[in-house]
């Protein structure tokens, strides 16, 4: 009898998930459907002892029931390497605690567990800075601490977007333009008066009509539909967390070209599930920590993207001989 694949997930409190929107839950439901054994951990449940990564993992059952979608059992202490795969789905902020967590996970990886996404890749790929590895895919972009350089960038492009390097969900994103008397204070706030790096990008007006599209990549290959996140009439931000609405659309030729440019390198670095943010045909961010958008696209196009992610994990496990084909 073949032993069930053992999957542990590291995530934020599961009780706080939004059942209808949570992409991690979509993956867990797909894994449960395949008969996998699931366990649940939060960051506080991880530690290192004498170089070995341990977790206090609670057996997890999930159901397609919006009223009662999960049940947790009694936590059990075990080496993380006892799991065939550990799914890292902790949301940002990408702070020092997040980095420490990746060290714990990397020790489990070295002991034989498949970690999705790869811990070193999570550390190396800042979701905003890593766009610099693909300048051919991006609008003009400046990453600096110097406020005078930011002002010069604004004069060059007229209207720009400025944001911190460690934000998520649309937090602290500013749109400013030449003549805006608040421009200097925006630069002061985001750079802490020149003591912190921030990113400035040329404003892309297409966001008002076509939105900020999330293109999902699974092991470097794009899902055939993107989720265009349309800002409200009173907001510049195309983030669902900031009130934008999600409208699915088929990928276009430019989306596929962007995926061809970026996907292989991400796959090489062990980034199995990634979200590209695309505005007006340009990539603005490369999301590797906990990309979302699965549930919205599943509903609109009768997809099973969570199942596609789990199938890709299973292929990885089979290729390394961890489970039978």
XYZ file of C-alpha atoms in Angstrom:
325
model
C 0.000 0.000 0.000
C 1.415 3.378 -1.047
C 1.938 5.805 1.838
C 0.089 9.100 1.559
C 2.180 12.171 0.773
C 2.787 14.216 3.922
C 2.350 17.964 3.407
C 2.928 20.575 6.107
C 1.821 24.157 5.604
C 3.305 27.188 7.371
C 0.772 30.007 7.260
C -1.012 32.751 9.141
C -3.812 31.717 11.544
C -6.125 29.515 9.502
C -9.186 30.693 11.428
C -8.625 34.179 9.985
C -8.641 32.987 6.356
C -11.339 34.327 4.062
C -12.846 31.096 2.806
C -13.989 32.461 -0.567
C -10.646 34.115 -1.390
C -7.818 32.244 0.284
C -5.379 30.712 -2.213
C -3.609 28.589 0.411
C -6.917 26.939 1.256
C -7.403 26.145 -2.447
C -4.080 24.274 -2.448
C -4.905 22.420 0.767
C -8.313 21.365 -0.545
C -6.642 20.023 -3.696
C -4.069 18.102 -1.643
C -6.770 16.665 0.618
C -8.729 15.558 -2.443
C -5.687 13.505 -3.471
C -5.583 11.821 -0.069
C -2.503 13.662 1.201
C -1.920 13.921 4.948
C -1.959 17.567 6.011
C -0.348 19.305 8.979
C -0.525 22.936 10.061
C 2.086 25.238 11.572
C 2.587 28.922 12.245
C 5.959 30.644 12.532
C 5.933 30.250 16.301
C 5.784 26.469 15.859
C 9.211 26.253 14.167
C 12.661 25.984 15.715
C 16.209 24.700 15.270
C 17.956 22.370 17.725
C 21.541 21.297 17.048
C 21.079 22.037 13.350
C 17.837 20.082 12.999
C 14.610 21.859 11.982
C 11.615 20.931 14.113
C 7.971 21.833 14.075
C 5.018 21.545 16.404
C 2.588 20.404 13.700
C -1.147 19.978 14.166
C -2.935 17.394 11.996
C -5.201 19.322 9.628
C -8.372 18.410 7.801
C -9.983 20.808 5.317
C -13.399 20.776 3.663
C -15.203 22.727 0.951
C -17.587 24.123 3.557
C -17.659 27.903 4.101
C -19.084 27.442 7.602
C -16.558 24.878 8.869
C -13.665 24.549 6.487
C -10.992 23.126 8.810
C -10.360 20.964 11.854
C -7.102 20.827 13.781
C -5.852 17.884 15.811
C -3.412 17.768 18.720
C 0.007 19.158 17.725
C 2.875 16.695 17.464
C 6.569 17.603 17.597
C 8.577 16.193 14.694
C 11.558 17.039 12.484
C 10.345 18.997 9.464
C 12.265 16.535 7.279
C 9.615 13.945 8.216
C 7.309 15.753 5.794
C 7.606 15.132 2.075
C 6.853 18.800 1.419
C 6.553 21.982 3.468
C 4.437 24.692 1.868
C 5.581 28.147 3.016
C 2.549 30.433 2.751
C 3.176 32.988 5.481
C 2.130 36.432 4.272
C 4.544 39.360 4.402
C 5.813 41.604 5.932
C 9.142 40.252 4.821
C 10.913 41.149 8.056
C 13.793 39.614 9.992
C 11.424 37.047 11.538
C 10.491 35.926 8.033
C 14.171 35.602 7.152
C 14.849 33.549 10.282
C 11.965 31.267 9.291
C 13.597 30.637 5.918
C 16.777 29.499 7.709
C 14.753 26.929 9.655
C 13.094 25.768 6.447
C 16.400 25.566 4.628
C 17.733 23.167 7.241
C 14.676 20.976 6.568
C 15.360 21.270 2.847
C 18.945 20.108 3.338
C 17.603 17.159 5.342
C 15.446 16.026 2.427
C 12.094 17.846 2.533
C 10.828 19.748 -0.521
C 10.169 23.367 0.495
C 7.790 25.415 -1.658
C 8.875 28.081 -2.394
C 12.626 27.509 -1.967
C 13.904 29.230 1.222
C 17.002 30.725 -0.389
C 14.877 32.010 -3.249
C 12.519 33.666 -0.778
C 15.491 35.487 0.733
C 17.116 36.402 -2.573
C 14.046 37.570 -4.477
C 12.687 40.794 -3.063
C 9.343 41.177 -4.768
C 10.064 44.708 -5.953
C 13.842 44.763 -6.336
C 14.020 41.519 -8.358
C 12.335 43.266 -11.279
C 15.826 44.720 -11.867
C 16.904 41.275 -13.160
C 14.446 41.729 -16.054
C 14.677 45.396 -17.150
C 13.401 44.488 -20.618
C 10.079 43.577 -18.979
C 9.670 46.706 -16.869
C 8.824 50.387 -17.180
C 11.528 52.864 -16.079
C 12.344 52.134 -12.446
C 14.536 53.760 -9.803
C 15.534 52.144 -6.487
C 17.445 54.495 -4.237
C 17.598 56.372 -0.936
C 18.432 59.790 -2.361
C 15.428 62.132 -2.404
C 17.002 64.463 -4.958
C 17.411 61.527 -7.343
C 13.754 60.664 -6.855
C 12.743 64.229 -7.608
C 14.838 64.172 -10.785
C 13.166 60.875 -11.779
C 9.772 62.529 -11.291
C 10.777 65.476 -13.476
C 11.961 63.057 -16.157
C 8.681 61.085 -16.262
C 6.138 63.633 -15.058
C 4.052 61.204 -12.995
C 5.428 58.351 -10.891
C 4.486 55.660 -8.377
C 6.552 55.483 -5.192
C 6.409 52.647 -2.652
C 8.435 50.875 0.053
C 10.393 47.723 -0.712
C 8.789 45.650 2.045
C 5.072 46.422 1.676
C 2.166 44.280 0.496
C -1.516 44.641 -0.319
C -1.162 48.203 -1.577
C 0.232 49.599 1.659
C 2.040 52.958 1.446
C 1.817 53.240 -2.337
C 1.829 56.851 -3.519
C 1.162 58.377 -6.924
C 2.707 61.802 -7.361
C 3.566 64.138 -10.217
C 5.476 67.288 -10.989
C 3.768 70.187 -9.238
C 2.493 68.079 -6.343
C 3.414 69.959 -3.163
C 3.276 66.688 -1.235
C 6.010 65.099 -3.355
C 8.875 65.962 -1.028
C 7.113 64.694 2.073
C 6.297 61.443 0.234
C 9.996 60.966 -0.483
C 10.857 61.837 3.130
C 8.311 59.362 4.471
C 9.280 56.423 2.265
C 13.053 56.881 2.535
C 13.043 58.004 6.193
C 14.864 61.142 5.096
C 17.333 59.236 2.953
C 18.009 56.382 5.385
C 15.952 53.694 3.637
C 15.680 52.411 0.076
C 12.403 52.894 -1.781
C 11.263 52.250 -5.336
C 9.912 54.700 -7.904
C 8.359 53.638 -11.208
C 6.960 55.581 -14.124
C 3.191 55.814 -13.695
C 1.358 53.556 -16.134
C -2.027 55.106 -16.997
C -3.319 51.780 -18.364
C -4.120 50.762 -14.791
C -7.293 52.875 -14.933
C -8.751 50.939 -17.892
C -7.123 47.499 -17.832
C -6.129 47.222 -14.166
C -3.160 45.617 -12.431
C -3.099 42.042 -13.763
C -1.857 39.067 -11.764
C -0.262 36.450 -14.018
C 0.299 33.208 -12.111
C 3.281 30.966 -12.875
C 3.479 27.319 -11.810
C 7.038 25.998 -12.048
C 7.765 28.713 -14.606
C 4.704 28.118 -16.798
C 1.786 30.580 -16.883
C -1.795 29.753 -15.963
C -3.790 30.594 -19.149
C -5.827 33.368 -17.484
C -4.848 36.508 -15.595
C -6.738 38.344 -12.870
C -7.059 42.039 -13.715
C -7.511 43.935 -10.450
C -9.449 47.091 -11.221
C -8.987 50.096 -8.899
C -12.020 51.839 -7.492
C -12.946 55.265 -8.828
C -11.406 56.886 -5.745
C -8.121 54.941 -5.560
C -5.009 54.444 -7.701
C -4.182 50.991 -6.306
C -4.941 47.761 -8.123
C -4.823 45.598 -4.999
C -7.723 43.429 -3.870
C -6.799 44.237 -0.274
C -7.234 47.922 -1.104
C -10.726 47.449 -2.541
C -9.952 46.659 -6.186
C -12.255 44.226 -7.987
C -10.907 41.131 -9.752
C -11.854 40.540 -13.394
C -10.401 37.507 -15.158
C -9.121 37.616 -18.731
C -7.214 35.294 -21.070
C -3.484 35.861 -21.318
C -2.379 37.965 -24.255
C 0.814 37.673 -26.294
C 2.627 40.196 -24.102
C 1.742 38.225 -20.944
C 3.148 35.064 -22.501
C 6.321 36.866 -23.557
C 6.817 38.185 -20.029
C 6.321 34.666 -18.656
C 8.904 33.316 -21.127
C 11.403 35.970 -20.031
C 10.953 35.507 -16.285
C 9.513 32.034 -15.685
C 12.562 29.858 -16.422
C 14.803 31.774 -14.021
C 12.220 31.602 -11.249
C 11.788 27.860 -11.812
C 15.567 27.408 -11.712
C 15.612 29.109 -8.308
C 12.933 26.797 -6.923
C 10.056 29.264 -7.097
C 7.223 26.866 -7.885
C 4.287 29.277 -7.451
C 4.744 32.957 -8.389
C 2.558 35.901 -9.299
C 3.680 38.560 -11.783
C 1.989 41.953 -11.441
C 1.534 43.446 -14.907
C 0.297 46.942 -15.791
C 0.158 48.089 -19.390
C 2.355 45.200 -20.489
C 5.087 45.903 -17.902
C 5.973 43.857 -14.828
C 5.856 45.955 -11.654
C 6.373 43.238 -9.028
C 7.335 39.561 -8.819
C 5.421 37.984 -5.941
C 7.092 34.889 -4.475
C 6.027 34.833 -0.815
C 2.312 34.010 -0.918
C 0.738 34.929 -4.276
C -3.059 35.045 -4.398
C -5.724 35.107 -7.108
C -6.473 31.384 -7.325
C -10.038 31.414 -6.052
C -11.181 34.301 -8.258
C -9.818 32.705 -11.441
C -11.159 29.270 -10.470
C -14.675 30.669 -10.129
C -14.635 32.711 -13.318
C -13.127 30.074 -15.617
C -13.938 26.765 -13.914
C -10.262 26.075 -13.183
C -8.488 24.158 -10.446
C -5.291 26.157 -9.996
C -4.741 24.760 -6.511
C -4.827 21.308 -8.092
C -2.291 22.436 -10.686
C 0.083 23.576 -7.918
C -0.319 20.319 -6.009
C 0.248 18.316 -9.213
C 3.489 20.244 -9.800
C 4.614 19.466 -6.245
C 3.833 15.796 -6.790
C 5.903 15.777 -9.974
C 8.838 17.267 -8.057
C 8.522 14.602 -5.375
C 8.360 11.838 -7.970
C 11.398 13.195 -9.820
C 13.477 13.039 -6.654
C 12.172 9.569 -5.763
C 10.444 10.763 -2.590
C 7.148 9.186 -3.706
C 6.260 6.602 -6.306
C 4.863 7.630 -9.684
